[in-house]
Every structure is written in structure tokens, then in C-alpha cells.
Coordinates of C-alpha atoms and ligand atoms in Angstrom, one line a residue:
X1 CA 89.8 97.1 95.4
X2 CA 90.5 100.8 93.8
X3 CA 93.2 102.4 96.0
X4 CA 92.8 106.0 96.3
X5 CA 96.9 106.7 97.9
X6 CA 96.2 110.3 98.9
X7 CA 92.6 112.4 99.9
X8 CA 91.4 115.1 101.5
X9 CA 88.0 114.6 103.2
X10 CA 87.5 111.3 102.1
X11 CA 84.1 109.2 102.9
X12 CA 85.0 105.4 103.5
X13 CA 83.1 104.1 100.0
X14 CA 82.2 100.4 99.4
X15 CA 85.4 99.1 97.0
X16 CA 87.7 101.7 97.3
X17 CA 90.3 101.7 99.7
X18 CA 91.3 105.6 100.8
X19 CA 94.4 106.7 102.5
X20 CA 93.2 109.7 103.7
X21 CA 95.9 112.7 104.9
X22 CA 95.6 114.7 108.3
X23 CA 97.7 117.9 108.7
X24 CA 98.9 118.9 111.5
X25 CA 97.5 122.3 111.6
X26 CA 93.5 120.6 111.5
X27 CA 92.0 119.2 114.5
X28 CA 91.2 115.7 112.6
X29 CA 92.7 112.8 114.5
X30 CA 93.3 109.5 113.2
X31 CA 90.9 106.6 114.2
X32 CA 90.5 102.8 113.0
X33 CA 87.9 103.2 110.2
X34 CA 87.4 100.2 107.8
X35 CA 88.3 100.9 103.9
X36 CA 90.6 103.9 104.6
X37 CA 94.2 104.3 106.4
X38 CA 95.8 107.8 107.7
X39 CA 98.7 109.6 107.0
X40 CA 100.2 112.6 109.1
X41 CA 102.3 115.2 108.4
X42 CA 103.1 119.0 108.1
X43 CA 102.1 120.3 105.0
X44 CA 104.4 123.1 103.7
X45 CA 101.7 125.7 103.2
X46 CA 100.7 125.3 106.8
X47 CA 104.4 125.0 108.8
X48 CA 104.5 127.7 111.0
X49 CA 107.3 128.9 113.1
X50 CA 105.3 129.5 116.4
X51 CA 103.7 126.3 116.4
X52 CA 106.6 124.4 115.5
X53 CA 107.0 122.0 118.4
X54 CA 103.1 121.4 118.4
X55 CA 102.8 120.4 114.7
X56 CA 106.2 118.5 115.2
X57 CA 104.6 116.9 118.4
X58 CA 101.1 115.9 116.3
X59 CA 103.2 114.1 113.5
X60 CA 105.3 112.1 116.3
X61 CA 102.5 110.8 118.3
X62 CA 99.6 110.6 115.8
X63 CA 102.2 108.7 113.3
X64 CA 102.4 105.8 115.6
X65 CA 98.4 105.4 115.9
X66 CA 97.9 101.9 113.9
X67 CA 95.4 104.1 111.4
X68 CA 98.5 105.6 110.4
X69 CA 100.5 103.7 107.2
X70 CA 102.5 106.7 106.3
X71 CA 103.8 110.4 107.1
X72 CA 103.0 113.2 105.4
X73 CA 102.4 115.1 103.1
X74 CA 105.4 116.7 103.8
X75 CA 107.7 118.9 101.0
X76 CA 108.4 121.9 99.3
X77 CA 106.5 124.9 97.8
X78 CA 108.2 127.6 96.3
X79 CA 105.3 129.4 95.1
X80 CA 103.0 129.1 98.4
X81 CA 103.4 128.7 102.3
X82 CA 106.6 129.3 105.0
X83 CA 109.6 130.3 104.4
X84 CA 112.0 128.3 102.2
X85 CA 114.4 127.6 105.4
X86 CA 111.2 126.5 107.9
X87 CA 110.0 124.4 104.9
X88 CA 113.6 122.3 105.0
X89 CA 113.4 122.4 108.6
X90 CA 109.9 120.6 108.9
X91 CA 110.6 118.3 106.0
X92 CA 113.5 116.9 107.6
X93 CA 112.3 116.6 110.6
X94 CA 109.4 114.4 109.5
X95 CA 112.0 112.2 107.2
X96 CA 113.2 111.5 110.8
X97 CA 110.3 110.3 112.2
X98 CA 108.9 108.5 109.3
X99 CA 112.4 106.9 109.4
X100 CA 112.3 106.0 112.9
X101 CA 108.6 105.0 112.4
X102 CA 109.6 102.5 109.8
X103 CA 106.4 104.3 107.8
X104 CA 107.2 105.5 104.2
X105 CA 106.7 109.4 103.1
X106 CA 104.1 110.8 101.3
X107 CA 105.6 114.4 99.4
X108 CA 104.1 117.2 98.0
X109 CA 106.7 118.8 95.9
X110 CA 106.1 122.0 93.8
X111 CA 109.3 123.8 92.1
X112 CA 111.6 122.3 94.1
X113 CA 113.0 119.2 93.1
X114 CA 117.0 120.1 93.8
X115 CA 116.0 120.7 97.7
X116 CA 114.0 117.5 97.4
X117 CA 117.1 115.7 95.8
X118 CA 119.7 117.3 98.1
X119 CA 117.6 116.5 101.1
X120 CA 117.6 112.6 99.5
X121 CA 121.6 112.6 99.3
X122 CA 121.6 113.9 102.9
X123 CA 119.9 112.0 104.8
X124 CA 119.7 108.6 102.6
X125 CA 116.3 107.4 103.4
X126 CA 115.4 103.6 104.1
X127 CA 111.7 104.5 103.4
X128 CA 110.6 104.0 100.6
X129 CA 109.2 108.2 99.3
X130 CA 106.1 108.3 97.2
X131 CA 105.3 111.5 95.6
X132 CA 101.9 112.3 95.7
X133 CA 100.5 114.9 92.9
X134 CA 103.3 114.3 90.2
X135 CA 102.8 116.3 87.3
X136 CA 106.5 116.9 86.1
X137 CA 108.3 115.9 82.4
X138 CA 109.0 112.4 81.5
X139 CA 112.7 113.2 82.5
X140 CA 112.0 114.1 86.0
X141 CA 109.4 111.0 86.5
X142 CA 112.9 109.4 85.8
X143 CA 114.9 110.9 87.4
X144 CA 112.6 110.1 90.7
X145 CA 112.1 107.0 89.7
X146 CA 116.1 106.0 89.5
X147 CA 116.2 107.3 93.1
X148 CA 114.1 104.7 94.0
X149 CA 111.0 106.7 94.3
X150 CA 107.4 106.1 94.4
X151 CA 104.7 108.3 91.7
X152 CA 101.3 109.2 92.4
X153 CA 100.0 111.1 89.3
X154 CA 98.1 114.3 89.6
X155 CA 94.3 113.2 89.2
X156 CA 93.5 115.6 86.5
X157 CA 96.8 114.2 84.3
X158 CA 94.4 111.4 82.8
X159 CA 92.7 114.1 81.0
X160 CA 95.9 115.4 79.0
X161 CA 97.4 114.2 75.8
X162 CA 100.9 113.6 77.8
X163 CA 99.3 111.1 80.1
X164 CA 100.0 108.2 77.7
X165 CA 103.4 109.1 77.0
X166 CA 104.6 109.5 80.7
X167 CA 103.1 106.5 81.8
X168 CA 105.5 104.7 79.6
X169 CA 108.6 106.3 81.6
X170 CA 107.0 105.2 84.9
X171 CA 107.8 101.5 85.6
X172 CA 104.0 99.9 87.0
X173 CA 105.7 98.8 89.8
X174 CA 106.3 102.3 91.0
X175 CA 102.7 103.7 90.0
X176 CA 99.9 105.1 92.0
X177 CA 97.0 106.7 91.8
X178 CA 95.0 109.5 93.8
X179 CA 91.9 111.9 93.9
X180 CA 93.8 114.5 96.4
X181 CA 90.6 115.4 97.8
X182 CA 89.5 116.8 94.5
X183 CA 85.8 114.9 93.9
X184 CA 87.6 113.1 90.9
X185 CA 86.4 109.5 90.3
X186 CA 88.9 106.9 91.3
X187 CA 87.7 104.7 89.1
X188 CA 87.7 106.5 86.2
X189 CA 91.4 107.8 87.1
X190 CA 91.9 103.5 87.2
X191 CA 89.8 103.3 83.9
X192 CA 91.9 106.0 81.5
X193 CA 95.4 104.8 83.7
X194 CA 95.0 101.2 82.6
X195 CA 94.0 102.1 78.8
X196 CA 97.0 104.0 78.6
X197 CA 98.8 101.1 80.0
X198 CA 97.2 98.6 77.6
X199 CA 95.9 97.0 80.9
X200 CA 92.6 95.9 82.1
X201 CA 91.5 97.7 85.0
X202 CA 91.6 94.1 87.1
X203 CA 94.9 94.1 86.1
X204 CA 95.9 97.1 87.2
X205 CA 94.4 96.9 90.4
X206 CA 96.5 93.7 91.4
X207 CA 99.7 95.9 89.7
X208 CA 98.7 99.0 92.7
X209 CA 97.4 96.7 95.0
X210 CA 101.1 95.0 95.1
X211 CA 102.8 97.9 95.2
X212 CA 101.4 99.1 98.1
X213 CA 102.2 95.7 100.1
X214 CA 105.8 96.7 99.0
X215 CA 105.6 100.4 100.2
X216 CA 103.3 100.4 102.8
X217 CA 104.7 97.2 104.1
X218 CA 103.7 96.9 108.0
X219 CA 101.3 99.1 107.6
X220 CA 98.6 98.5 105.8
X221 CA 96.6 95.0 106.2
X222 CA 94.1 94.5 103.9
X223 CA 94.4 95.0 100.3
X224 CA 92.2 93.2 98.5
X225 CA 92.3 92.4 95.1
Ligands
LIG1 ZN1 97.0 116.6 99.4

């Protein structure tokens, strides 16, 4: 099974498992689908002040539908979307709820990383945070990934001459992989991923396949191999 962690629009396809992501500001609702999984969140671009309590209200009672294996994407944009201080606001408040969820995070973060880390020392998540999207320098992939985090690489990254190189800095039991909604090829994304790894796709499969029975823990039900 190719896991696809994070979509936009996704069609359930035959071997690909999609976790497809709902934000609160679209009228798409989660609802038991075979091959795919939900998660629910605020996006940053899209928090708004006078519909704070409704979005906040979607995330709480859509993220306990059992389509629903994570929250999010929730984060930080310094370049697009509400205010910086409305941005903190909403991502804390969905680190609550994925805590007292027991579902992990999914994050979009763009140019933000200290208010990402600072919101990390504050509130000292038990759930495990997954960054979906990552494009950042080998130092950053570690620094995320000696926090304990979770990387999903940005879909287009298997097409630059860096890939190879910061795959090396990313342990394989922390990896994921993800379209984003962008018409990319899954497989292919699995196909140039596990050649950089000196994998076979099979084998990195199982390696994604496992680490989402560790992240997505009581969530998620079938992964097949
Ligand atoms: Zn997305």
C-alpha cells in the first residue's frame, strides 16, 4: 500500500491509502470511505477572527468522527493568511484538542520555525507532530527531528539535486510522504524516495507503512503492506 499522508481533493484509488485534509473554512465533512482517513484543522491562511468559535467548533467535533486519524493542518505562515497573533491563537488551540483527542498533528509551517519551537517548549506535546510539506536545510530536518518530530517531504523535493542528501539526515523511521493535493504521483514520489534511500520500493512501503502504526496509533486500522 502507497500512503499518501496529506491531500487535497483526493479520489479513493485502488493501492493507495490517502489521508485526505478538511479545513475548517470548506463545507467538506468527514465520512467513512474505504482507502483514505481525514484530518481536520484550521489552516493558517484561512483563520479568521469572526469565525473563530465556528472553525474552533468544526475542528472539536469533526476531529472525533472515527474518519478522522489526525488534526490539522494547522501552523504558521509568515508570508500569507491572519495575523501572526490569531495564527498562535488557532495553532494552540488545535494542539489542545489534538492532545485531548489522543490524535497526532499534521503542520504546515512556512518561515516560522522559532514560533513553531517556542510553541513546542510550551506546551510539551504527547502527540506525536508530523510536518507535512518540509522543504527546509538538512540542519533544520534535524533539528525537528531531535524534537521528536515527524517529516513529510514536499512532493516536488524528489525532483531536486538536495533530495538525496537530506534524506540521509532524516532517520526512515520518521519519514513520510505526500502529494498535497498537487496531481503528483505517489508512486513515483515512492519510486525516486526509495532510490535515494538505496531501498526497494517494497521496502519502503513496510518502512512508511510502520511508521504510521506508530504515529497514527488508534487511529488508523488498516495499513497494509
Ligand atoms: Zn495541504
Amino acid at each position: 500500500m502507497y500512503i499518501d499522508i496529506h491531500s487535497h481533493n483526493s479520489k479513493p484509488a485502488k493501492g493507495i491509502f490517502t489521508v485526505e485534509n478538511l479545513m475548517a473554512h470548506e463545507a467538506s465533512v468527514p465520512a467513512l470511505c474505504e482507502g483514505m482517513a481525514f484530518s481536520v484543522g484550521i489552516h493558517p491562511w484561512f483563520a479568521e477572527q469572526s469565525n473563530y468559535g465556528a472553525q474552533l467548533d468544526f475542528v472539536k467535533h469533526y476531529g472525533g468522527h472515527s474518519a478522522v486519524t489526525a488534526i490539522g493542518e494547522a501552523g504558521f505562515d509568515t508570508l500569507k493568511g491572519a495575523p501572526a497573533a490569531l495564527q498562535l491563537k488557532t495553532f494552540e488551540e488545535q494542539v489542545r484538542i489534538s492532545e485531548n483527542l489522543q490524535k497526532p498533528l499534521i503542520i504546515h509551517c512556512a518561515g516560522a520555525w522559532e514560533e513553531l519551537l517556542s510553541s513546542f517548549r510550551r506546551l510539551k506535546p504527547a502527540m506525536p507532530w508530523l510536518i507535512h510539506g518540509f522543504r527546509g536545510k538538512k540542519a533544520l530536518a534535524q533539528q525537528l527531528v531531535s524534537k521528536g518530530m515527524y517529516l513529510s517531504l514536499w512532493h516536488g523535493y524528489v525532483l531536486t539535486p538536495l533530495f538525496p542528501e537530506l534524506l540521509r539526515t532524516i532517520p526512515a523511521c520518521r519519514l513520510f510522504l505526500e502529494t498535497d493535493g498537487s496531481g503528483a504521483d505517489i508512486r513515483i514520489i515512492y519510486e525516486k524516495t526509495a532510490a535515494a534511500l538505496g531501498l526497494t520500493t517494497q521496502e519502503l512501503k513496510e518502512q512508511i507503512a510502520a511508521n504510521c502504526g506508530k504515529v497514527f496509533l488508534n487511529t488508523i486500522h488498516v495499513f497494509a503492506k
